[in-house]
GROMACS .gro file of N, CA and C in nm:
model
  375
    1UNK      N    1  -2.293 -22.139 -15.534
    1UNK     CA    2  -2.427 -22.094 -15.502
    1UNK      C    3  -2.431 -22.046 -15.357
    2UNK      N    4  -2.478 -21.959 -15.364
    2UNK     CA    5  -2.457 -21.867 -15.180
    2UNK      C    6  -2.603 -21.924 -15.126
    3UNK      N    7  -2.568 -21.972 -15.014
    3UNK     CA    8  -2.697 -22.012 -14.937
    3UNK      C    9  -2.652 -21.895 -14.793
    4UNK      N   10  -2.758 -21.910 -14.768
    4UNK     CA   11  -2.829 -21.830 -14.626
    4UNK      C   12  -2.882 -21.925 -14.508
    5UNK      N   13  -2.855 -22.005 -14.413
    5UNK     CA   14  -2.967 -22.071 -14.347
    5UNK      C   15  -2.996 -22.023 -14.195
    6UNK      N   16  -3.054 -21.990 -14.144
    6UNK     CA   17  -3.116 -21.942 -14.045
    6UNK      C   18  -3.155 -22.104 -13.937
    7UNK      N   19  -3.138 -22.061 -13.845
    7UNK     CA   20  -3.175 -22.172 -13.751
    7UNK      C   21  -3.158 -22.116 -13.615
    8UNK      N   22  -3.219 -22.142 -13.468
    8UNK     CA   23  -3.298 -22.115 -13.358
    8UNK      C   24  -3.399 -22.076 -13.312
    9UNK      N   25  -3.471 -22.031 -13.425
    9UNK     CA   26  -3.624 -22.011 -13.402
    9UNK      C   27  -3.734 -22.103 -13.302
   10UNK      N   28  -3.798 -22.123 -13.252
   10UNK     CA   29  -3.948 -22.136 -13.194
   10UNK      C   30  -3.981 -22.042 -13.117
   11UNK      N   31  -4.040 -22.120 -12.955
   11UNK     CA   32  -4.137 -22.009 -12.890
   11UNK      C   33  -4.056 -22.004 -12.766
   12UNK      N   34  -4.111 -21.891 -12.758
   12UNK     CA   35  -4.068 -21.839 -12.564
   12UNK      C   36  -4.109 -21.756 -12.532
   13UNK      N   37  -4.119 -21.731 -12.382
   13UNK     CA   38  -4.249 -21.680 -12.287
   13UNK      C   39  -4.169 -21.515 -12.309
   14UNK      N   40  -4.266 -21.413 -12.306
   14UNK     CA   41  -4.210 -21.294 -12.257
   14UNK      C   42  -4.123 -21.294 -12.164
   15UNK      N   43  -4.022 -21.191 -12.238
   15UNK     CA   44  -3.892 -21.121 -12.125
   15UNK      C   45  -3.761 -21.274 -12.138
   16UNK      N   46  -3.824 -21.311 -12.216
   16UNK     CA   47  -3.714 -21.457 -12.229
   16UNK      C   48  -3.612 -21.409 -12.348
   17UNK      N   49  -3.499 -21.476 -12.342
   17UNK     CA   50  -3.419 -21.468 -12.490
   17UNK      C   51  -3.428 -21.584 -12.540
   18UNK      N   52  -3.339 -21.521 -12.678
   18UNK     CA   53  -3.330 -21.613 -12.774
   18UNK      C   54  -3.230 -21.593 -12.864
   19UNK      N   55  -3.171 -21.694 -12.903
   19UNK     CA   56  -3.023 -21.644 -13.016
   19UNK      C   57  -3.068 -21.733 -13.139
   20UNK      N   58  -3.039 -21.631 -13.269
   20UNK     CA   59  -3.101 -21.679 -13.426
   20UNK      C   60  -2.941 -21.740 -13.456
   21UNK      N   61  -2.925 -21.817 -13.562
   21UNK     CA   62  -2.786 -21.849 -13.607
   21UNK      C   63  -2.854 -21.829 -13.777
   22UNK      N   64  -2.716 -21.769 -13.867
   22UNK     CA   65  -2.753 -21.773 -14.006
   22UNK      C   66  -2.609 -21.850 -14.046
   23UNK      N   67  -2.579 -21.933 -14.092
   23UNK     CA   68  -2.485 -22.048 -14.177
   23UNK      C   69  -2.460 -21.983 -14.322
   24UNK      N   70  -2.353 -21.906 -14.361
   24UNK     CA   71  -2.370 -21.807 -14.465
   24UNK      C   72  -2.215 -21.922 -14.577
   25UNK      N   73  -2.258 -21.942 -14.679
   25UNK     CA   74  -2.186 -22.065 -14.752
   25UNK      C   75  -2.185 -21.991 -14.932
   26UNK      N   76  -2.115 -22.052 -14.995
   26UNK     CA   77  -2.094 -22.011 -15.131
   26UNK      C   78  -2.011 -21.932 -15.216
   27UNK      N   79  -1.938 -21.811 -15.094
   27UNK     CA   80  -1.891 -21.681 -15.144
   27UNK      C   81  -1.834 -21.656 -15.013
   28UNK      N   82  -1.717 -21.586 -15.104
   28UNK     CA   83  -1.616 -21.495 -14.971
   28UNK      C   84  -1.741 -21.344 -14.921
   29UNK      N   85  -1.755 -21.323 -14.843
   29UNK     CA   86  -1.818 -21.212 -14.776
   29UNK      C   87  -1.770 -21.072 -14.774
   30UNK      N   88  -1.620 -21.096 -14.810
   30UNK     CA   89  -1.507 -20.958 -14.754
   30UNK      C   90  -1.603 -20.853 -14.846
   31UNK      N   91  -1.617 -20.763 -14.761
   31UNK     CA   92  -1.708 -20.645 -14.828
   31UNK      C   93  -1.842 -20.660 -14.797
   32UNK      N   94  -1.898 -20.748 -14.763
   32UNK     CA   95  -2.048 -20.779 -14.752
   32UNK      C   96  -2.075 -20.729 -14.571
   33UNK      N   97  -2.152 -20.674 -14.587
   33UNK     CA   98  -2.263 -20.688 -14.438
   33UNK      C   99  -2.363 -20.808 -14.435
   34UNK      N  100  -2.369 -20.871 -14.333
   34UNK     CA  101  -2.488 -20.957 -14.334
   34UNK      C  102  -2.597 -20.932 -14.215
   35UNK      N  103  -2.677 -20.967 -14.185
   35UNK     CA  104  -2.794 -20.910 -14.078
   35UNK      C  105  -2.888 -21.024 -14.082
   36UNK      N  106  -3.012 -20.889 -14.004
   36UNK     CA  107  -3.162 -20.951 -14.042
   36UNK      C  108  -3.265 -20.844 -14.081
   37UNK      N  109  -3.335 -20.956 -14.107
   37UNK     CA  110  -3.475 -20.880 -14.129
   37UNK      C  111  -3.604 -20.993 -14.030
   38UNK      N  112  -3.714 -20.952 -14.013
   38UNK     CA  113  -3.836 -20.960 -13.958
   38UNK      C  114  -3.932 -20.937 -14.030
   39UNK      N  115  -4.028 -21.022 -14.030
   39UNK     CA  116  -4.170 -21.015 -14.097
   39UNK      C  117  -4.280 -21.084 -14.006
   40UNK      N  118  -4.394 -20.985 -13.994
   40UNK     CA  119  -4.455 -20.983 -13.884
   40UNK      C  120  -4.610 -21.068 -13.927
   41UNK      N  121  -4.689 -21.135 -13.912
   41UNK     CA  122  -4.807 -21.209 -14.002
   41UNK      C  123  -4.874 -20.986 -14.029
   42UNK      N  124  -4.934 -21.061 -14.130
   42UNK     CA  125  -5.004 -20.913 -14.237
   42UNK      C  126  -4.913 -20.785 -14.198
   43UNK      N  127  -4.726 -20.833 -14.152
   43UNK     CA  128  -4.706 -20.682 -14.187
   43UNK      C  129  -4.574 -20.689 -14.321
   44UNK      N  130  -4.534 -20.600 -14.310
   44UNK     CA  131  -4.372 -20.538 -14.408
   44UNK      C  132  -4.306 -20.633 -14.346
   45UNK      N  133  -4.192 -20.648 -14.469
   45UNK     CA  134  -4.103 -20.762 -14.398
   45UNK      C  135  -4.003 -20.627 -14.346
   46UNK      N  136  -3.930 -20.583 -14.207
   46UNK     CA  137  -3.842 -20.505 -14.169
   46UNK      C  138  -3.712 -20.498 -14.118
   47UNK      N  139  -3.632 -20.385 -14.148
   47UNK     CA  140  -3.506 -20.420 -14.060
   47UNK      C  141  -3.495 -20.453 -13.970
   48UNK      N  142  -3.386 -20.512 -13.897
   48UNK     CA  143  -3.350 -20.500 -13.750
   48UNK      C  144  -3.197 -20.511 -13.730
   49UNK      N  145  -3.086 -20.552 -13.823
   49UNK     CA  146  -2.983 -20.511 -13.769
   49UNK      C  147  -2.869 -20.568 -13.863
   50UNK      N  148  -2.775 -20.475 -13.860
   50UNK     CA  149  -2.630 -20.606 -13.922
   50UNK      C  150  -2.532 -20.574 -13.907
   51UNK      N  151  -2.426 -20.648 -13.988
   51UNK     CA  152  -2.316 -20.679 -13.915
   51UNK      C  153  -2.206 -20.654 -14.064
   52UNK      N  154  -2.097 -20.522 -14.065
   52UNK     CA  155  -2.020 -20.573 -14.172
   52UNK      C  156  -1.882 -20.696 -14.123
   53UNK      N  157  -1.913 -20.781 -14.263
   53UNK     CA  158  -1.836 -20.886 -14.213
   53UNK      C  159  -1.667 -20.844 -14.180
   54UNK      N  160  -1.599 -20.734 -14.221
   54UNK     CA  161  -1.442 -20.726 -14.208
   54UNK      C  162  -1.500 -20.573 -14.129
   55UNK      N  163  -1.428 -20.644 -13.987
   55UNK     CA  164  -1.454 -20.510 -13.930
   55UNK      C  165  -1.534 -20.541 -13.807
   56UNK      N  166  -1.669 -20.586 -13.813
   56UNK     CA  167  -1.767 -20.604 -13.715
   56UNK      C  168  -1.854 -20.445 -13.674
   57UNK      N  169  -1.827 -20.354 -13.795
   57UNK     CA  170  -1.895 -20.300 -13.735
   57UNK      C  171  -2.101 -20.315 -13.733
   58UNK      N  172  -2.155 -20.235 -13.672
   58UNK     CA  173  -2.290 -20.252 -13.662
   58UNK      C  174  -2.387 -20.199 -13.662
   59UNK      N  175  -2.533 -20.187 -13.702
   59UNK     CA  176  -2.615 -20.114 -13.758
   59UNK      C  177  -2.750 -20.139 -13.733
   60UNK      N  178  -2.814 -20.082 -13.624
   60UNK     CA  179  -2.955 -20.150 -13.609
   60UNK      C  180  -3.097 -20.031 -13.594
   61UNK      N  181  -3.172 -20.104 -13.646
   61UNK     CA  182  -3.332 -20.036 -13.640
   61UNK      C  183  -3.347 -19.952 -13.526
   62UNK      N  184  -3.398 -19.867 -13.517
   62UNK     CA  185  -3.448 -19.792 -13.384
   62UNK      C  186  -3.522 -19.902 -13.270
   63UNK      N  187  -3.627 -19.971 -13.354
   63UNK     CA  188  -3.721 -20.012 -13.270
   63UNK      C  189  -3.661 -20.116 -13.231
   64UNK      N  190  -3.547 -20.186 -13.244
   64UNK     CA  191  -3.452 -20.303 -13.164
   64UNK      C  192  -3.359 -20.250 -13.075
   65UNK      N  193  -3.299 -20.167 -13.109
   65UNK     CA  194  -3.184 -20.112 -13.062
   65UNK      C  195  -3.175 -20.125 -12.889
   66UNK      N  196  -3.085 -20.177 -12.878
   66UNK     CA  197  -3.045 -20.211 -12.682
   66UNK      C  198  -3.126 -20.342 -12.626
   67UNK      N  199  -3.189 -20.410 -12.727
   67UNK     CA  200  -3.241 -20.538 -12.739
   67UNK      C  201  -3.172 -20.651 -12.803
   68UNK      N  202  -3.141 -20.591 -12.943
   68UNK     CA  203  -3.085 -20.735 -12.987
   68UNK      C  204  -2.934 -20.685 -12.988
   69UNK      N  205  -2.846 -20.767 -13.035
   69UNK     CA  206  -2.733 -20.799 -13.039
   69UNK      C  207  -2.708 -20.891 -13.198
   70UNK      N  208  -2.619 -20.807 -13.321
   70UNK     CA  209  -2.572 -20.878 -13.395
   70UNK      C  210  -2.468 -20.942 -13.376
   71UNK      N  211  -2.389 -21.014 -13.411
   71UNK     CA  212  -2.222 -21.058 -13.388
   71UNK      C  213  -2.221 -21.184 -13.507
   72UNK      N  214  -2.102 -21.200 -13.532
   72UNK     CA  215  -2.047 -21.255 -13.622
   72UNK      C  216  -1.962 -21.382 -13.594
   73UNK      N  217  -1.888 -21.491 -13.655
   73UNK     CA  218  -1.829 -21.565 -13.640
   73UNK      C  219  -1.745 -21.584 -13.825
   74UNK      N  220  -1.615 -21.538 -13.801
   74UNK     CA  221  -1.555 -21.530 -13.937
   74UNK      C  222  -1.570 -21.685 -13.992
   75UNK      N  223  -1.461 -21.745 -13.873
   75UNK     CA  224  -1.450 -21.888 -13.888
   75UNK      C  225  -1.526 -21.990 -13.895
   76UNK      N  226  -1.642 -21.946 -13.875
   76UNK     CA  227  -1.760 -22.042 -13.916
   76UNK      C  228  -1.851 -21.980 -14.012
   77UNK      N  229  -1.837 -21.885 -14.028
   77UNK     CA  230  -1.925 -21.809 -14.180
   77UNK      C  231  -2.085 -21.782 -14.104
   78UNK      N  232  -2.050 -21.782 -14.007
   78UNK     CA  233  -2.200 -21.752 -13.954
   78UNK      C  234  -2.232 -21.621 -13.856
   79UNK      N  235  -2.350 -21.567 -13.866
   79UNK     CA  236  -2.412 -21.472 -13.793
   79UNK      C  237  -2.505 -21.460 -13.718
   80UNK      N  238  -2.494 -21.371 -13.629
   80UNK     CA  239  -2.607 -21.444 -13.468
   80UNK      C  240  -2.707 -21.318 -13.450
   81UNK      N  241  -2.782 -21.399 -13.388
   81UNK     CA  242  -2.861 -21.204 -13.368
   81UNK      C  243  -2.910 -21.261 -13.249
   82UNK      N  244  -2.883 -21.226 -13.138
   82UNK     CA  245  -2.909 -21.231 -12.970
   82UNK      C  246  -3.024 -21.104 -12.919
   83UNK      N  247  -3.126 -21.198 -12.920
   83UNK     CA  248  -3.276 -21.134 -12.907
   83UNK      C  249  -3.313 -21.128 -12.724
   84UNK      N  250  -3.308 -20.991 -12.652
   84UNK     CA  251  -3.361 -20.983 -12.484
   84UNK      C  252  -3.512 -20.919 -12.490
   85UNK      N  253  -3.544 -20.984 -12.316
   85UNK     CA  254  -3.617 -20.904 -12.341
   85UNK      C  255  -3.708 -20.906 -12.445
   86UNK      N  256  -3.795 -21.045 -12.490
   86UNK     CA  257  -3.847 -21.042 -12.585
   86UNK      C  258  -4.018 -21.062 -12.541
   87UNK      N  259  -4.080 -20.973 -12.633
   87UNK     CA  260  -4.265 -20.953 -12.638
   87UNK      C  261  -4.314 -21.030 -12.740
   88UNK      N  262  -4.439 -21.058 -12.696
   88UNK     CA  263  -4.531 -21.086 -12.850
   88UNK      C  264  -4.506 -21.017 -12.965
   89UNK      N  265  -4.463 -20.891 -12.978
   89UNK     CA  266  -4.423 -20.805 -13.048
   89UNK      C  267  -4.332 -20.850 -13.131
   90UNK      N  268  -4.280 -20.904 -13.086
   90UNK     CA  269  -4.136 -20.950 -13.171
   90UNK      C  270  -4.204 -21.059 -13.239
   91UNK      N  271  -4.309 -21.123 -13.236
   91UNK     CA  272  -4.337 -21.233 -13.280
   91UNK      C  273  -4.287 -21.266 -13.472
   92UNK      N  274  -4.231 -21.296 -13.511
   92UNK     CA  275  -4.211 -21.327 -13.712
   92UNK      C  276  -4.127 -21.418 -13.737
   93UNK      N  277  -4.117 -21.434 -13.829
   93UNK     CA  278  -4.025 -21.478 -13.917
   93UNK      C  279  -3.877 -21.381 -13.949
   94UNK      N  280  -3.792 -21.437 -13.901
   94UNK     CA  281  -3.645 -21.368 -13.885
   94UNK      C  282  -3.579 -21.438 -14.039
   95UNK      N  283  -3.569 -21.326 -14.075
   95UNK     CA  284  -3.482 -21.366 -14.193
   95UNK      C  285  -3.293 -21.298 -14.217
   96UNK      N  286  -3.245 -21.383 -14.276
   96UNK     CA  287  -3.074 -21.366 -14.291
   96UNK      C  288  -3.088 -21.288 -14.423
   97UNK      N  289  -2.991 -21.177 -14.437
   97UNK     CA  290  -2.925 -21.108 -14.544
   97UNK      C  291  -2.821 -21.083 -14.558
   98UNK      N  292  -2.797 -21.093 -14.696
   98UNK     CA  293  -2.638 -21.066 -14.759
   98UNK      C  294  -2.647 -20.964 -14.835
   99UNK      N  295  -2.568 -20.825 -14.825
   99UNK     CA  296  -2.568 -20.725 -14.928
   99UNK      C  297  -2.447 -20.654 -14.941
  100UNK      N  298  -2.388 -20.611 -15.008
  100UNK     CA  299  -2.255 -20.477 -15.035
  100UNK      C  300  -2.317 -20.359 -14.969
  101UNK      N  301  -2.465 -20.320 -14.930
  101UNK     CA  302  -2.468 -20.199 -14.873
  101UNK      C  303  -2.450 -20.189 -14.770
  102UNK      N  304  -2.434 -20.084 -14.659
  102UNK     CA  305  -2.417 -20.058 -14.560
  102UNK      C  306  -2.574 -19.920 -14.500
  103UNK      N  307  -2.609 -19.972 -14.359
  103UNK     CA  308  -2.666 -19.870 -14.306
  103UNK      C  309  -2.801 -19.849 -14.326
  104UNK      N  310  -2.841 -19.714 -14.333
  104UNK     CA  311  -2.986 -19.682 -14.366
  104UNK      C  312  -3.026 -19.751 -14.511
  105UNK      N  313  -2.913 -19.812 -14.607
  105UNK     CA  314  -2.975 -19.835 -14.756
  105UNK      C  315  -3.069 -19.999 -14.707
  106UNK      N  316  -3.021 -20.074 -14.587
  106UNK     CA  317  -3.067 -20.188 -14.545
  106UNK      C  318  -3.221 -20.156 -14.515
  107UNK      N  319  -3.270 -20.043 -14.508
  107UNK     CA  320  -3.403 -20.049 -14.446
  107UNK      C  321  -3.524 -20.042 -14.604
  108UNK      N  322  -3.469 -20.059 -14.728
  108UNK     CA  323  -3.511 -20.137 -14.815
  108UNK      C  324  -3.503 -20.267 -14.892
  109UNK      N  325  -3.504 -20.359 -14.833
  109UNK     CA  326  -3.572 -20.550 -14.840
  109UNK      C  327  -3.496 -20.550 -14.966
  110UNK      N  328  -3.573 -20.479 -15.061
  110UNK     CA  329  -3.590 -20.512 -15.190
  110UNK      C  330  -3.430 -20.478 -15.260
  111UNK      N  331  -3.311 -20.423 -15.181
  111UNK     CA  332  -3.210 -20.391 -15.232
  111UNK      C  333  -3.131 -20.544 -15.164
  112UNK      N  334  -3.131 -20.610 -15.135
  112UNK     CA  335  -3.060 -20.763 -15.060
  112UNK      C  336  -3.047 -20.831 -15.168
  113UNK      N  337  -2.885 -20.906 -15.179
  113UNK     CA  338  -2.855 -20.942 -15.259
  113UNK      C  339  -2.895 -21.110 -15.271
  114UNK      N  340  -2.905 -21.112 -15.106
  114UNK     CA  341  -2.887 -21.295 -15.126
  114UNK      C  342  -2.997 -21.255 -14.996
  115UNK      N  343  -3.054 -21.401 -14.938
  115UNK     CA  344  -3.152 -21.401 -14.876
  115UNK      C  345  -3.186 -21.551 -14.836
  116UNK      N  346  -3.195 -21.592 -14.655
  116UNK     CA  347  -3.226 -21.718 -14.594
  116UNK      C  348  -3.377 -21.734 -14.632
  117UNK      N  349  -3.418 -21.906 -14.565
  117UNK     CA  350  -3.564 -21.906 -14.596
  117UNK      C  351  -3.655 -21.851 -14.475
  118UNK      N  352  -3.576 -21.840 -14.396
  118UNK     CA  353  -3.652 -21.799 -14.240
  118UNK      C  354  -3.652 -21.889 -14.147
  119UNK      N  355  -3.650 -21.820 -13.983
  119UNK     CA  356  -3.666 -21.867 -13.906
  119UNK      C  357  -3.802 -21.853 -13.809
  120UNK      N  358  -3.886 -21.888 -13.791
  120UNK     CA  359  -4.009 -21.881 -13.698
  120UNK      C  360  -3.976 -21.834 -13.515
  121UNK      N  361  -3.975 -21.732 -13.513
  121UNK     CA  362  -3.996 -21.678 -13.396
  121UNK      C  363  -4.161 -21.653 -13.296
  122UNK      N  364  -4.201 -21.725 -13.224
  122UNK     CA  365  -4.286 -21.692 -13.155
  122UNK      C  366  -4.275 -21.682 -12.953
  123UNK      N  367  -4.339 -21.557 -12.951
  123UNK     CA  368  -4.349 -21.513 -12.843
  123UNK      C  369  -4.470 -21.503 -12.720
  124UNK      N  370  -4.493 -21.606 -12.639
  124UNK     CA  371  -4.603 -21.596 -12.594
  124UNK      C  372  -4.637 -21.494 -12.463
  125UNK      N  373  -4.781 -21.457 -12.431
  125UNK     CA  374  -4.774 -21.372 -12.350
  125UNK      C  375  -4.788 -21.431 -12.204
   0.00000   0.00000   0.00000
């Protein structure tokens, strides 16, 4: 059974960082990209970035881009997403994904194969 778990979430002041961890268990990955997604209170849940696991290469949203940081850890099956520079804006729920696609096909949710329960990100002003 493939689990997803997400963990570093709470709060921090603007312009502060923050690093997400996802604990990815169940299944060999080789071929898989893993990432995130964001969901904002009353908005779309959205991209923001990932990571193919053989390889490292990487793939992120416009509206993150030169902010966050994906990276990987083979040997621990886990994936990081290193958040600068962070606004109220950023405020959601960070979620972990597992998929065979690569790229622009990530900026539809609804194509993710496997999926964490979330992490709570809040940003105060």
């Amino acid at each position: 059974q493939v689990q997803l778990v997400e963990s570093g979430g709470g709060l921090v002041q603007t312009g502060n960082s923050l690093t997400l961890s996802c604990e990815a268990s169940g299944r060999t990955f080789s071929g898989y990209s893993l990432g995130w997604f964001r969901q904002a209170p009353g908005k779309e849940r959205e991209f923001v970035g990932h990571i193919a696991w053989n390889g490292g290469m990487t793939y992120y949203a416009e509206s993150i881009r030169g902010r966050f940081t994906v990276s990987k850890d083979n040997v621990k099956n886990a994936v990081y997403l290193r958040m600068n520079s962070l606004t109220p804006e950023d405020t959601a729920v960070y979620y972990c994904a597992a998929d065979q696609s690569w790229g622009s096909s990530w900026y539809d949710s609804s194509r993710m194969d496997y999926w964490g329960k979330g992490t709570l990100v809040t940003v105060s002003s």
